[in-house]
PDB file of C-alpha atoms in Angstrom:
ATOM      1  CA  UNK L   1      -7.756-115.723  28.856  1.00  0.00           C
ATOM      2  CA  UNK L   2      -4.220-116.138  29.039  1.00  0.00           C
ATOM      3  CA  UNK L   3      -2.030-119.414  31.153  1.00  0.00           C
ATOM      4  CA  UNK L   4      -2.118-117.491  34.542  1.00  0.00           C
ATOM      5  CA  UNK L   5      -4.948-116.366  34.358  1.00  0.00           C
ATOM      6  CA  UNK L   6      -3.735-112.790  34.720  1.00  0.00           C
ATOM      7  CA  UNK L   7      -6.971-111.462  33.160  1.00  0.00           C
ATOM      8  CA  UNK L   8     -10.704-111.649  33.236  1.00  0.00           C
ATOM      9  CA  UNK L   9     -14.021-110.900  31.808  1.00  0.00           C
ATOM     10  CA  UNK L  10     -14.086-107.865  33.630  1.00  0.00           C
ATOM     11  CA  UNK L  11     -10.725-106.677  31.229  1.00  0.00           C
ATOM     12  CA  UNK L  12     -11.076-107.538  28.044  1.00  0.00           C
ATOM     13  CA  UNK L  13     -12.306-103.731  27.244  1.00  0.00           C
ATOM     14  CA  UNK L  14      -9.312-103.043  27.453  1.00  0.00           C
ATOM     15  CA  UNK L  15      -6.185-104.459  25.509  1.00  0.00           C
ATOM     16  CA  UNK L  16      -4.348-106.807  28.403  1.00  0.00           C
ATOM     17  CA  UNK L  17      -0.540-105.742  29.204  1.00  0.00           C
ATOM     18  CA  UNK L  18      -0.007-109.359  30.941  1.00  0.00           C
ATOM     19  CA  UNK L  19       3.188-110.556  29.362  1.00  0.00           C
ATOM     20  CA  UNK L  20       1.521-113.862  27.501  1.00  0.00           C
ATOM     21  CA  UNK L  21      -0.960-111.041  25.792  1.00  0.00           C
ATOM     22  CA  UNK L  22       2.165-108.795  24.446  1.00  0.00           C
ATOM     23  CA  UNK L  23       3.963-111.915  23.158  1.00  0.00           C
ATOM     24  CA  UNK L  24       1.237-112.780  21.219  1.00  0.00           C
ATOM     25  CA  UNK L  25       0.536-109.306  19.935  1.00  0.00           C
ATOM     26  CA  UNK L  26       4.168-108.521  18.458  1.00  0.00           C
ATOM     27  CA  UNK L  27       4.265-111.979  17.894  1.00  0.00           C
ATOM     28  CA  UNK L  28       0.830-111.098  15.844  1.00  0.00           C
ATOM     29  CA  UNK L  29       2.097-107.446  14.131  1.00  0.00           C
ATOM     30  CA  UNK L  30       4.783-109.407  12.228  1.00  0.00           C
ATOM     31  CA  UNK L  31       3.012-112.035  10.346  1.00  0.00           C
ATOM     32  CA  UNK L  32      -0.179-110.192   9.662  1.00  0.00           C
ATOM     33  CA  UNK L  33      -0.537-107.315   6.847  1.00  0.00           C
ATOM     34  CA  UNK L  34      -2.397-103.785   8.421  1.00  0.00           C
ATOM     35  CA  UNK L  35      -2.760-101.803   6.133  1.00  0.00           C
ATOM     36  CA  UNK L  36      -5.109 -98.653   4.814  1.00  0.00           C
ATOM     37  CA  UNK L  37      -6.246-100.400   1.041  1.00  0.00           C
ATOM     38  CA  UNK L  38      -6.996 -96.386   0.098  1.00  0.00           C
ATOM     39  CA  UNK L  39      -7.419 -93.013   1.427  1.00  0.00           C
ATOM     40  CA  UNK L  40      -8.727 -89.768   0.156  1.00  0.00           C
ATOM     41  CA  UNK L  41     -10.234 -86.543   0.980  1.00  0.00           C
ATOM     42  CA  UNK L  42     -13.586 -85.406  -0.169  1.00  0.00           C
ATOM     43  CA  UNK L  43     -14.774 -81.810   1.623  1.00  0.00           C
ATOM     44  CA  UNK L  44     -12.681 -81.722   4.695  1.00  0.00           C
ATOM     45  CA  UNK L  45     -12.929 -85.610   4.890  1.00  0.00           C
ATOM     46  CA  UNK L  46     -10.336 -88.833   5.167  1.00  0.00           C
ATOM     47  CA  UNK L  47     -11.095 -91.569   4.947  1.00  0.00           C
ATOM     48  CA  UNK L  48      -9.138 -94.784   5.311  1.00  0.00           C
ATOM     49  CA  UNK L  49     -10.702 -98.673   3.758  1.00  0.00           C
ATOM     50  CA  UNK L  50      -8.358-100.848   5.565  1.00  0.00           C
ATOM     51  CA  UNK L  51      -7.043-103.611   4.084  1.00  0.00           C
ATOM     52  CA  UNK L  52      -9.185-106.128   6.787  1.00  0.00           C
ATOM     53  CA  UNK L  53     -12.704-105.389   8.706  1.00  0.00           C
ATOM     54  CA  UNK L  54     -14.627-107.489  11.305  1.00  0.00           C
ATOM     55  CA  UNK L  55     -15.515-111.070   8.658  1.00  0.00           C
ATOM     56  CA  UNK L  56     -12.319-110.916   6.984  1.00  0.00           C
ATOM     57  CA  UNK L  57      -8.664-111.218   8.745  1.00  0.00           C
ATOM     58  CA  UNK L  58      -6.006-113.495   7.517  1.00  0.00           C
ATOM     59  CA  UNK L  59      -7.660-113.459   3.586  1.00  0.00           C
ATOM     60  CA  UNK L  60      -9.985-115.407   6.268  1.00  0.00           C
ATOM     61  CA  UNK L  61     -14.352-115.274   5.628  1.00  0.00           C
ATOM     62  CA  UNK L  62     -16.431-115.087   8.943  1.00  0.00           C
ATOM     63  CA  UNK L  63     -19.276-113.863   8.524  1.00  0.00           C
ATOM     64  CA  UNK L  64     -19.501-111.869  11.738  1.00  0.00           C
ATOM     65  CA  UNK L  65     -22.350-110.681  13.407  1.00  0.00           C
ATOM     66  CA  UNK L  66     -20.532-108.961  15.633  1.00  0.00           C
ATOM     67  CA  UNK L  67     -20.635-105.421  14.223  1.00  0.00           C
ATOM     68  CA  UNK L  68     -21.914-103.712  18.151  1.00  0.00           C
ATOM     69  CA  UNK L  69     -20.328-105.868  20.754  1.00  0.00           C
ATOM     70  CA  UNK L  70     -17.051-104.284  18.646  1.00  0.00           C
ATOM     71  CA  UNK L  71     -18.650-100.705  18.436  1.00  0.00           C
ATOM     72  CA  UNK L  72     -19.114-100.947  22.179  1.00  0.00           C
ATOM     73  CA  UNK L  73     -15.419-101.463  22.799  1.00  0.00           C
ATOM     74  CA  UNK L  74     -14.084 -98.870  21.060  1.00  0.00           C
ATOM     75  CA  UNK L  75     -16.858 -96.751  22.784  1.00  0.00           C
ATOM     76  CA  UNK L  76     -15.675 -98.024  26.337  1.00  0.00           C
ATOM     77  CA  UNK L  77     -11.931 -97.344  24.087  1.00  0.00           C
ATOM     78  CA  UNK L  78     -12.084 -94.220  23.773  1.00  0.00           C
ATOM     79  CA  UNK L  79     -13.777 -92.636  26.947  1.00  0.00           C
ATOM     80  CA  UNK L  80     -11.331 -94.351  28.810  1.00  0.00           C
ATOM     81  CA  UNK L  81      -8.196 -92.630  26.817  1.00  0.00           C
ATOM     82  CA  UNK L  82      -6.181 -96.179  26.380  1.00  0.00           C
ATOM     83  CA  UNK L  83      -3.863 -97.291  24.010  1.00  0.00           C
ATOM     84  CA  UNK L  84      -3.822 -95.583  20.848  1.00  0.00           C
ATOM     85  CA  UNK L  85      -6.728 -92.988  21.684  1.00  0.00           C
ATOM     86  CA  UNK L  86      -4.182 -91.759  24.840  1.00  0.00           C
ATOM     87  CA  UNK L  87      -1.173 -89.812  22.678  1.00  0.00           C
ATOM     88  CA  UNK L  88      -3.034 -89.305  19.294  1.00  0.00           C
ATOM     89  CA  UNK L  89      -6.020 -85.978  18.361  1.00  0.00           C
ATOM     90  CA  UNK L  90      -8.733 -88.402  15.932  1.00  0.00           C
ATOM     91  CA  UNK L  91      -7.728 -86.259  12.568  1.00  0.00           C
ATOM     92  CA  UNK L  92      -4.161 -88.168  13.082  1.00  0.00           C
ATOM     93  CA  UNK L  93      -2.876 -89.993  10.669  1.00  0.00           C
ATOM     94  CA  UNK L  94      -3.961 -93.747  10.788  1.00  0.00           C
ATOM     95  CA  UNK L  95      -0.381 -95.397  11.693  1.00  0.00           C
ATOM     96  CA  UNK L  96       0.840 -98.625  12.063  1.00  0.00           C
ATOM     97  CA  UNK L  97      -0.033 -98.615  15.768  1.00  0.00           C
ATOM     98  CA  UNK L  98      -3.609 -97.257  15.097  1.00  0.00           C
ATOM     99  CA  UNK L  99      -4.736-100.298  12.540  1.00  0.00           C
ATOM    100  CA  UNK L 100      -2.776-103.704  15.109  1.00  0.00           C
ATOM    101  CA  UNK L 101      -5.410-101.661  17.998  1.00  0.00           C
ATOM    102  CA  UNK L 102      -8.325-102.212  15.604  1.00  0.00           C
ATOM    103  CA  UNK L 103      -7.904-105.356  14.600  1.00  0.00           C
ATOM    104  CA  UNK L 104      -6.984-106.069  18.332  1.00  0.00           C
ATOM    105  CA  UNK L 105     -10.353-104.952  19.231  1.00  0.00           C
ATOM    106  CA  UNK L 106     -12.248-106.479  15.764  1.00  0.00           C
ATOM    107  CA  UNK L 107     -10.729-109.633  16.523  1.00  0.00           C
ATOM    108  CA  UNK L 108     -11.336-109.269  21.111  1.00  0.00           C
ATOM    109  CA  UNK L 109     -15.465-108.507  19.385  1.00  0.00           C
ATOM    110  CA  UNK L 110     -15.736-111.364  17.222  1.00  0.00           C
ATOM    111  CA  UNK L 111     -14.219-114.213  20.069  1.00  0.00           C
ATOM    112  CA  UNK L 112     -16.863-112.192  22.393  1.00  0.00           C
ATOM    113  CA  UNK L 113     -20.242-112.592  20.909  1.00  0.00           C
ATOM    114  CA  UNK L 114     -19.265-116.022  19.810  1.00  0.00           C
ATOM    115  CA  UNK L 115     -18.335-116.991  23.599  1.00  0.00           C
ATOM    116  CA  UNK L 116     -22.201-115.897  24.017  1.00  0.00           C
ATOM    117  CA  UNK L 117     -24.254-119.372  24.811  1.00  0.00           C
ATOM    118  CA  UNK L 118     -26.835-118.040  22.710  1.00  0.00           C
ATOM    119  CA  UNK L 119     -26.178-115.835  19.853  1.00  0.00           C
ATOM    120  CA  UNK L 120     -28.553-113.140  18.732  1.00  0.00           C
ATOM    121  CA  UNK L 121     -27.709-111.808  15.305  1.00  0.00           C
ATOM    122  CA  UNK L 122     -29.061-108.424  15.812  1.00  0.00           C
ATOM    123  CA  UNK L 123     -27.781-106.134  19.785  1.00  0.00           C
ATOM    124  CA  UNK L 124     -28.902-103.124  20.739  1.00  0.00           C
ATOM    125  CA  UNK L 125     -25.552-100.939  23.272  1.00  0.00           C
ATOM    126  CA  UNK L 126     -27.640-101.949  26.310  1.00  0.00           C
ATOM    127  CA  UNK L 127     -27.752-105.417  25.810  1.00  0.00           C
ATOM    128  CA  UNK L 128     -24.072-105.922  25.291  1.00  0.00           C
ATOM    129  CA  UNK L 129     -23.140-103.627  28.516  1.00  0.00           C
ATOM    130  CA  UNK L 130     -25.508-105.303  30.329  1.00  0.00           C
ATOM    131  CA  UNK L 131     -24.817-108.700  29.395  1.00  0.00           C
ATOM    132  CA  UNK L 132     -23.232-111.168  32.480  1.00  0.00           C
ATOM    133  CA  UNK L 133     -21.885-113.163  30.231  1.00  0.00           C
ATOM    134  CA  UNK L 134     -19.016-110.174  28.568  1.00  0.00           C
ATOM    135  CA  UNK L 135     -18.585-108.064  31.137  1.00  0.00           C
ATOM    136  CA  UNK L 136     -19.104-105.059  30.973  1.00  0.00           C
ATOM    137  CA  UNK L 137     -21.300-103.469  33.507  1.00  0.00           C
ATOM    138  CA  UNK L 138     -18.129-102.042  35.552  1.00  0.00           C
ATOM    139  CA  UNK L 139     -16.250-100.823  32.952  1.00  0.00           C
ATOM    140  CA  UNK L 140     -18.685 -98.405  31.390  1.00  0.00           C
ATOM    141  CA  UNK L 141     -22.444 -96.796  31.968  1.00  0.00           C
ATOM    142  CA  UNK L 142     -25.579 -96.455  29.885  1.00  0.00           C
ATOM    143  CA  UNK L 143     -26.333 -93.265  28.273  1.00  0.00           C
ATOM    144  CA  UNK L 144     -29.140 -91.043  26.855  1.00  0.00           C
ATOM    145  CA  UNK L 145     -30.639 -93.612  23.933  1.00  0.00           C
ATOM    146  CA  UNK L 146     -31.941 -91.256  20.608  1.00  0.00           C
ATOM    147  CA  UNK L 147     -33.777 -92.175  18.290  1.00  0.00           C
ATOM    148  CA  UNK L 148     -34.297 -90.675  14.815  1.00  0.00           C
ATOM    149  CA  UNK L 149     -37.280 -90.280  11.839  1.00  0.00           C
ATOM    150  CA  UNK L 150     -34.809 -89.020   9.423  1.00  0.00           C
ATOM    151  CA  UNK L 151     -31.742 -88.083   8.758  1.00  0.00           C
ATOM    152  CA  UNK L 152     -31.858 -84.881   8.911  1.00  0.00           C
ATOM    153  CA  UNK L 153     -32.825 -84.505  12.599  1.00  0.00           C
ATOM    154  CA  UNK L 154     -29.780 -86.609  13.317  1.00  0.00           C
ATOM    155  CA  UNK L 155     -27.295 -84.526  12.098  1.00  0.00           C
ATOM    156  CA  UNK L 156     -28.633 -82.016  13.309  1.00  0.00           C
ATOM    157  CA  UNK L 157     -28.119 -83.578  16.772  1.00  0.00           C
ATOM    158  CA  UNK L 158     -25.006 -84.660  16.327  1.00  0.00           C
ATOM    159  CA  UNK L 159     -23.872 -81.422  14.714  1.00  0.00           C
ATOM    160  CA  UNK L 160     -25.320 -80.419  18.105  1.00  0.00           C
ATOM    161  CA  UNK L 161     -23.185 -82.277  19.778  1.00  0.00           C
ATOM    162  CA  UNK L 162     -19.725 -82.094  18.618  1.00  0.00           C
ATOM    163  CA  UNK L 163     -20.222 -78.448  19.763  1.00  0.00           C
ATOM    164  CA  UNK L 164     -20.088 -79.302  23.957  1.00  0.00           C
ATOM    165  CA  UNK L 165     -16.889 -79.490  23.323  1.00  0.00           C
ATOM    166  CA  UNK L 166     -16.604 -82.851  26.086  1.00  0.00           C
ATOM    167  CA  UNK L 167     -15.726 -86.064  24.973  1.00  0.00           C
ATOM    168  CA  UNK L 168     -18.788 -88.059  23.330  1.00  0.00           C
ATOM    169  CA  UNK L 169     -19.007 -91.767  21.360  1.00  0.00           C
ATOM    170  CA  UNK L 170     -22.056 -93.373  20.423  1.00  0.00           C
ATOM    171  CA  UNK L 171     -22.720 -96.471  19.180  1.00  0.00           C
ATOM    172  CA  UNK L 172     -25.102 -95.511  15.860  1.00  0.00           C
ATOM    173  CA  UNK L 173     -27.726 -98.295  14.965  1.00  0.00           C
ATOM    174  CA  UNK L 174     -28.968 -98.677  11.805  1.00  0.00           C
ATOM    175  CA  UNK L 175     -31.396-100.616  10.353  1.00  0.00           C
ATOM    176  CA  UNK L 176     -31.930-103.190   9.327  1.00  0.00           C
ATOM    177  CA  UNK L 177     -28.824-104.341  11.120  1.00  0.00           C
ATOM    178  CA  UNK L 178     -25.598-102.132  11.118  1.00  0.00           C
ATOM    179  CA  UNK L 179     -23.361-100.726  14.071  1.00  0.00           C
ATOM    180  CA  UNK L 180     -20.693 -99.200  14.297  1.00  0.00           C
ATOM    181  CA  UNK L 181     -18.729 -96.345  16.805  1.00  0.00           C
ATOM    182  CA  UNK L 182     -18.665 -92.845  16.690  1.00  0.00           C
ATOM    183  CA  UNK L 183     -16.722 -91.253  18.675  1.00  0.00           C
ATOM    184  CA  UNK L 184     -16.048 -86.995  19.653  1.00  0.00           C
ATOM    185  CA  UNK L 185     -12.985 -85.326  21.428  1.00  0.00           C
ATOM    186  CA  UNK L 186     -13.256 -82.056  23.467  1.00  0.00           C
ATOM    187  CA  UNK L 187     -11.621 -80.647  19.862  1.00  0.00           C
ATOM    188  CA  UNK L 188     -14.465 -81.490  18.190  1.00  0.00           C
ATOM    189  CA  UNK L 189     -13.107 -83.046  15.808  1.00  0.00           C
ATOM    190  CA  UNK L 190     -14.501 -86.569  15.131  1.00  0.00           C
ATOM    191  CA  UNK L 191     -14.023 -90.455  14.068  1.00  0.00           C
ATOM    192  CA  UNK L 192     -16.555 -92.983  12.808  1.00  0.00           C
ATOM    193  CA  UNK L 193     -15.253 -96.629  12.584  1.00  0.00           C
ATOM    194  CA  UNK L 194     -16.988 -99.720  10.529  1.00  0.00           C
ATOM    195  CA  UNK L 195     -15.935-102.140  11.152  1.00  0.00           C
ATOM    196  CA  UNK L 196     -17.855-104.521   7.891  1.00  0.00           C
ATOM    197  CA  UNK L 197     -16.503-104.330   4.472  1.00  0.00           C
ATOM    198  CA  UNK L 198     -17.572-101.641   2.468  1.00  0.00           C
ATOM    199  CA  UNK L 199     -15.979-102.419  -1.742  1.00  0.00           C
ATOM    200  CA  UNK L 200     -15.228-105.659  -1.121  1.00  0.00           C
ATOM    201  CA  UNK L 201     -12.067-104.957   1.254  1.00  0.00           C
ATOM    202  CA  UNK L 202     -11.655-103.929   4.409  1.00  0.00           C
ATOM    203  CA  UNK L 203     -14.238-101.856   7.361  1.00  0.00           C
ATOM    204  CA  UNK L 204     -13.623 -98.014   6.627  1.00  0.00           C
ATOM    205  CA  UNK L 205     -12.938 -95.366   8.764  1.00  0.00           C
ATOM    206  CA  UNK L 206     -13.387 -90.849   8.573  1.00  0.00           C
ATOM    207  CA  UNK L 207     -12.143 -88.620  10.062  1.00  0.00           C
ATOM    208  CA  UNK L 208     -13.640 -84.823  10.742  1.00  0.00           C
ATOM    209  CA  UNK L 209     -12.226 -81.947  11.648  1.00  0.00           C
ATOM    210  CA  UNK L 210     -15.150 -79.252  13.989  1.00  0.00           C
ATOM    211  CA  UNK L 211     -18.333 -78.487  11.822  1.00  0.00           C
ATOM    212  CA  UNK L 212     -17.334 -81.417   9.350  1.00  0.00           C
ATOM    213  CA  UNK L 213     -18.870 -84.262  11.644  1.00  0.00           C
ATOM    214  CA  UNK L 214     -22.142 -84.279   9.156  1.00  0.00           C
ATOM    215  CA  UNK L 215     -19.567 -85.112   5.846  1.00  0.00           C
ATOM    216  CA  UNK L 216     -18.271 -87.833   7.904  1.00  0.00           C
ATOM    217  CA  UNK L 217     -21.585 -89.448   8.921  1.00  0.00           C
ATOM    218  CA  UNK L 218     -23.049 -88.993   5.706  1.00  0.00           C
ATOM    219  CA  UNK L 219     -19.572 -90.134   3.328  1.00  0.00           C
ATOM    220  CA  UNK L 220     -19.881 -93.648   5.661  1.00  0.00           C
ATOM    221  CA  UNK L 221     -22.951 -94.645   5.620  1.00  0.00           C
ATOM    222  CA  UNK L 222     -24.089 -94.016   2.104  1.00  0.00           C
ATOM    223  CA  UNK L 223     -20.887 -96.327   1.281  1.00  0.00           C
ATOM    224  CA  UNK L 224     -21.212 -99.430  -0.101  1.00  0.00           C
TER     225      UNK L 224
END
Protein backbone atom coordinates (compact mmCIF):
# COMPACT_ATOMS: atom_id res chain seq x y z
CA UNK A 1 0.00 0.00 0.00
CA UNK A 2 1.42 3.39 -0.92
CA UNK A 3 1.59 6.17 1.72
CA UNK A 4 -1.34 8.08 0.20
CA UNK A 5 -3.56 4.96 0.18
CA UNK A 6 -4.12 5.34 -3.55
CA UNK A 7 -3.43 1.67 -4.21
CA UNK A 8 -5.86 -1.03 -3.19
CA UNK A 9 -5.98 -4.80 -3.11
CA UNK A 10 -8.06 -4.85 -6.28
CA UNK A 11 -5.26 -3.06 -8.11
CA UNK A 12 -2.56 -5.52 -7.18
CA UNK A 13 -2.88 -7.43 -10.44
CA UNK A 14 -1.35 -4.54 -12.38
CA UNK A 15 1.79 -2.49 -11.70
CA UNK A 16 0.66 0.65 -9.88
CA UNK A 17 1.20 4.04 -11.56
CA UNK A 18 0.96 6.24 -8.48
CA UNK A 19 3.92 8.61 -8.01
CA UNK A 20 5.22 6.74 -4.98
CA UNK A 21 5.35 3.37 -6.74
CA UNK A 22 6.92 4.87 -9.85
CA UNK A 23 9.70 6.43 -7.77
CA UNK A 24 10.17 3.14 -5.91
CA UNK A 25 10.39 1.24 -9.19
CA UNK A 26 12.85 3.71 -10.73
CA UNK A 27 15.15 3.56 -7.71
CA UNK A 28 14.91 -0.23 -7.65
CA UNK A 29 15.94 -0.49 -11.30
CA UNK A 30 19.15 1.42 -10.61
CA UNK A 31 20.10 -0.90 -7.74
CA UNK A 32 19.02 -4.37 -8.82
CA UNK A 33 20.84 -5.98 -11.76
CA UNK A 34 18.27 -7.40 -14.15
CA UNK A 35 19.97 -9.51 -16.76
CA UNK A 36 19.69 -12.47 -19.08
CA UNK A 37 22.39 -14.86 -17.91
CA UNK A 38 22.14 -17.11 -20.94
CA UNK A 39 20.31 -17.06 -24.26
CA UNK A 40 19.92 -20.06 -26.55
CA UNK A 41 17.94 -20.82 -29.68
CA UNK A 42 17.22 -24.52 -30.13
CA UNK A 43 14.63 -26.02 -32.47
CA UNK A 44 13.09 -22.58 -33.17
CA UNK A 45 12.64 -21.90 -29.44
CA UNK A 46 14.25 -18.87 -27.75
CA UNK A 47 15.29 -19.62 -24.18
CA UNK A 48 16.23 -16.92 -21.67
CA UNK A 49 17.80 -17.83 -18.33
CA UNK A 50 17.37 -14.85 -15.99
CA UNK A 51 19.54 -13.61 -13.14
CA UNK A 52 16.65 -13.83 -10.67
CA UNK A 53 13.68 -16.03 -9.84
CA UNK A 54 10.80 -16.08 -7.36
CA UNK A 55 12.96 -17.49 -4.57
CA UNK A 56 16.31 -15.84 -5.28
CA UNK A 57 16.28 -12.07 -5.72
CA UNK A 58 18.93 -9.62 -4.59
CA UNK A 59 21.20 -12.65 -4.01
CA UNK A 60 18.93 -13.76 -1.16
CA UNK A 61 17.19 -17.12 -0.92
CA UNK A 62 13.54 -16.68 0.01
CA UNK A 63 12.10 -20.20 -0.14
CA UNK A 64 9.04 -19.03 -2.06
CA UNK A 65 5.83 -20.99 -2.70
CA UNK A 66 4.19 -18.16 -4.63
CA UNK A 67 4.45 -19.64 -8.13
CA UNK A 68 0.68 -19.95 -8.73
CA UNK A 69 0.03 -16.37 -7.62
CA UNK A 70 2.85 -15.15 -9.88
CA UNK A 71 1.49 -17.18 -12.81
CA UNK A 72 -1.98 -15.69 -12.31
CA UNK A 73 -0.56 -12.14 -12.12
CA UNK A 74 1.36 -12.66 -15.37
CA UNK A 75 -1.77 -14.01 -17.08
CA UNK A 76 -3.93 -11.08 -15.93
CA UNK A 77 -1.35 -8.52 -17.07
CA UNK A 78 -1.05 -10.18 -20.47
CA UNK A 79 -4.81 -10.37 -21.04
CA UNK A 80 -5.19 -6.76 -19.83
CA UNK A 81 -2.52 -5.67 -22.32
CA UNK A 82 -0.61 -3.70 -19.69
CA UNK A 83 2.94 -2.35 -19.55
CA UNK A 84 5.44 -4.35 -21.65
CA UNK A 85 2.76 -6.53 -23.24
CA UNK A 86 1.01 -3.49 -24.73
CA UNK A 87 4.10 -2.51 -26.73
CA UNK A 88 5.74 -5.77 -27.79
CA UNK A 89 5.06 -9.06 -29.51
CA UNK A 90 5.83 -12.19 -27.54
CA UNK A 91 8.81 -12.86 -29.82
CA UNK A 92 10.36 -9.46 -29.06
CA UNK A 93 13.78 -9.53 -27.44
CA UNK A 94 13.45 -9.49 -23.66
CA UNK A 95 14.89 -6.07 -22.85
CA UNK A 96 15.62 -4.40 -19.51
CA UNK A 97 12.05 -3.10 -19.22
CA UNK A 98 10.68 -6.64 -19.46
CA UNK A 99 13.17 -7.92 -16.88
CA UNK A 100 12.24 -5.13 -14.45
CA UNK A 101 8.57 -5.83 -15.11
CA UNK A 102 9.03 -9.55 -14.40
CA UNK A 103 10.99 -8.78 -11.24
CA UNK A 104 8.15 -6.57 -10.05
CA UNK A 105 5.55 -9.30 -10.64
CA UNK A 106 7.71 -11.93 -8.90
CA UNK A 107 8.12 -9.61 -5.92
CA UNK A 108 4.43 -8.75 -5.80
CA UNK A 109 3.47 -12.43 -5.99
CA UNK A 110 5.69 -13.20 -3.00
CA UNK A 111 4.27 -10.27 -1.04
CA UNK A 112 0.70 -11.35 -1.74
CA UNK A 113 1.48 -14.94 -0.71
CA UNK A 114 3.13 -13.82 2.52
CA UNK A 115 0.17 -11.56 3.34
CA UNK A 116 -2.27 -14.49 3.51
CA UNK A 117 -3.47 -15.37 6.99
CA UNK A 118 -3.22 -19.10 6.29
CA UNK A 119 -0.67 -20.02 3.63
CA UNK A 120 -0.99 -23.24 1.66
CA UNK A 121 1.97 -24.91 0.01
CA UNK A 122 -0.04 -25.53 -3.15
CA UNK A 123 -2.78 -23.49 -4.79
CA UNK A 124 -4.74 -23.95 -7.99
CA UNK A 125 -5.55 -20.95 -10.19
CA UNK A 126 -9.28 -20.71 -9.23
CA UNK A 127 -8.31 -20.58 -5.55
CA UNK A 128 -6.04 -17.61 -6.27
CA UNK A 129 -8.61 -15.77 -8.40
CA UNK A 130 -11.38 -16.25 -5.84
CA UNK A 131 -9.34 -15.80 -2.66
CA UNK A 132 -11.02 -13.05 -0.59
CA UNK A 133 -7.69 -11.70 0.71
CA UNK A 134 -6.05 -11.21 -2.70
CA UNK A 135 -8.61 -8.95 -4.37
CA UNK A 136 -8.26 -10.45 -7.86
CA UNK A 137 -11.85 -11.51 -8.42
CA UNK A 138 -12.73 -8.23 -10.17
CA UNK A 139 -9.73 -8.41 -12.52
CA UNK A 140 -10.25 -11.81 -14.10
CA UNK A 141 -12.82 -14.53 -14.41
CA UNK A 142 -12.37 -18.24 -14.09
CA UNK A 143 -11.93 -19.98 -17.43
CA UNK A 144 -12.01 -23.58 -18.55
CA UNK A 145 -9.97 -26.22 -16.77
CA UNK A 146 -8.16 -29.04 -18.53
CA UNK A 147 -6.68 -32.23 -17.11
CA UNK A 148 -4.53 -34.65 -19.06
CA UNK A 149 -3.43 -38.19 -18.36
CA UNK A 150 -0.44 -38.06 -20.66
CA UNK A 151 1.92 -35.43 -22.00
CA UNK A 152 1.20 -36.16 -25.68
CA UNK A 153 -2.50 -35.26 -25.31
CA UNK A 154 -1.51 -32.09 -23.47
CA UNK A 155 0.81 -30.96 -26.27
CA UNK A 156 -1.81 -31.76 -28.92
CA UNK A 157 -4.40 -29.61 -27.13
CA UNK A 158 -1.93 -26.74 -26.89
CA UNK A 159 -1.25 -26.90 -30.61
CA UNK A 160 -4.96 -26.76 -31.36
CA UNK A 161 -5.45 -23.78 -29.04
CA UNK A 162 -2.57 -21.87 -30.63
CA UNK A 163 -4.34 -21.95 -34.02
CA UNK A 164 -7.42 -20.08 -32.73
CA UNK A 165 -5.82 -16.67 -33.39
CA UNK A 166 -7.08 -15.17 -30.14
CA UNK A 167 -5.25 -14.01 -27.05
CA UNK A 168 -5.10 -16.79 -24.45
CA UNK A 169 -3.42 -17.16 -21.07
CA UNK A 170 -3.06 -20.36 -19.08
CA UNK A 171 -1.76 -21.30 -15.66
CA UNK A 172 -0.10 -24.69 -16.06
CA UNK A 173 0.18 -26.77 -12.90
CA UNK A 174 2.39 -29.84 -12.88
CA UNK A 175 2.77 -32.49 -10.21
CA UNK A 176 3.63 -32.08 -7.45
CA UNK A 177 3.74 -28.29 -6.97
CA UNK A 178 5.00 -26.41 -10.01
CA UNK A 179 2.98 -23.63 -11.68
CA UNK A 180 3.91 -21.49 -14.68
CA UNK A 181 2.30 -19.09 -17.15
CA UNK A 182 1.64 -19.87 -20.80
CA UNK A 183 0.72 -16.92 -23.04
CA UNK A 184 -0.48 -17.12 -26.65
CA UNK A 185 -1.22 -14.04 -28.77
CA UNK A 186 -3.34 -13.47 -31.87
CA UNK A 187 -0.38 -14.30 -34.14
CA UNK A 188 0.07 -17.74 -32.62
CA UNK A 189 3.28 -16.65 -30.86
CA UNK A 190 3.77 -18.11 -27.40
CA UNK A 191 5.67 -17.33 -24.22
CA UNK A 192 6.17 -19.68 -21.28
CA UNK A 193 7.31 -18.15 -17.98
CA UNK A 194 8.59 -20.37 -15.20
CA UNK A 195 9.47 -18.30 -12.13
CA UNK A 196 11.29 -21.16 -10.38
CA UNK A 197 15.07 -21.43 -10.26
CA UNK A 198 16.77 -23.33 -13.07
CA UNK A 199 20.40 -24.43 -13.18
CA UNK A 200 20.79 -22.89 -9.70
CA UNK A 201 20.55 -19.46 -11.33
CA UNK A 202 17.15 -17.96 -12.08
CA UNK A 203 13.80 -18.13 -13.79
CA UNK A 204 13.54 -19.27 -17.37
CA UNK A 205 11.40 -17.95 -20.22
CA UNK A 206 10.83 -19.57 -23.60
CA UNK A 207 9.26 -17.97 -26.66
CA UNK A 208 8.24 -19.65 -29.89
CA UNK A 209 6.57 -18.77 -33.16
CA UNK A 210 3.42 -20.30 -34.59
CA UNK A 211 3.35 -24.13 -34.60
CA UNK A 212 6.37 -24.32 -32.28
CA UNK A 213 4.51 -24.01 -28.98
CA UNK A 214 4.93 -27.70 -28.11
CA UNK A 215 8.71 -27.34 -28.41
CA UNK A 216 8.76 -24.41 -25.98
CA UNK A 217 6.68 -26.29 -23.42
CA UNK A 218 8.79 -29.42 -23.78
CA UNK A 219 11.96 -27.37 -23.42
CA UNK A 220 11.08 -25.77 -20.09
CA UNK A 221 9.13 -28.52 -18.37
CA UNK A 222 12.01 -30.96 -18.59
CA UNK A 223 14.73 -28.46 -17.75
CA UNK A 224 16.08 -28.58 -14.18
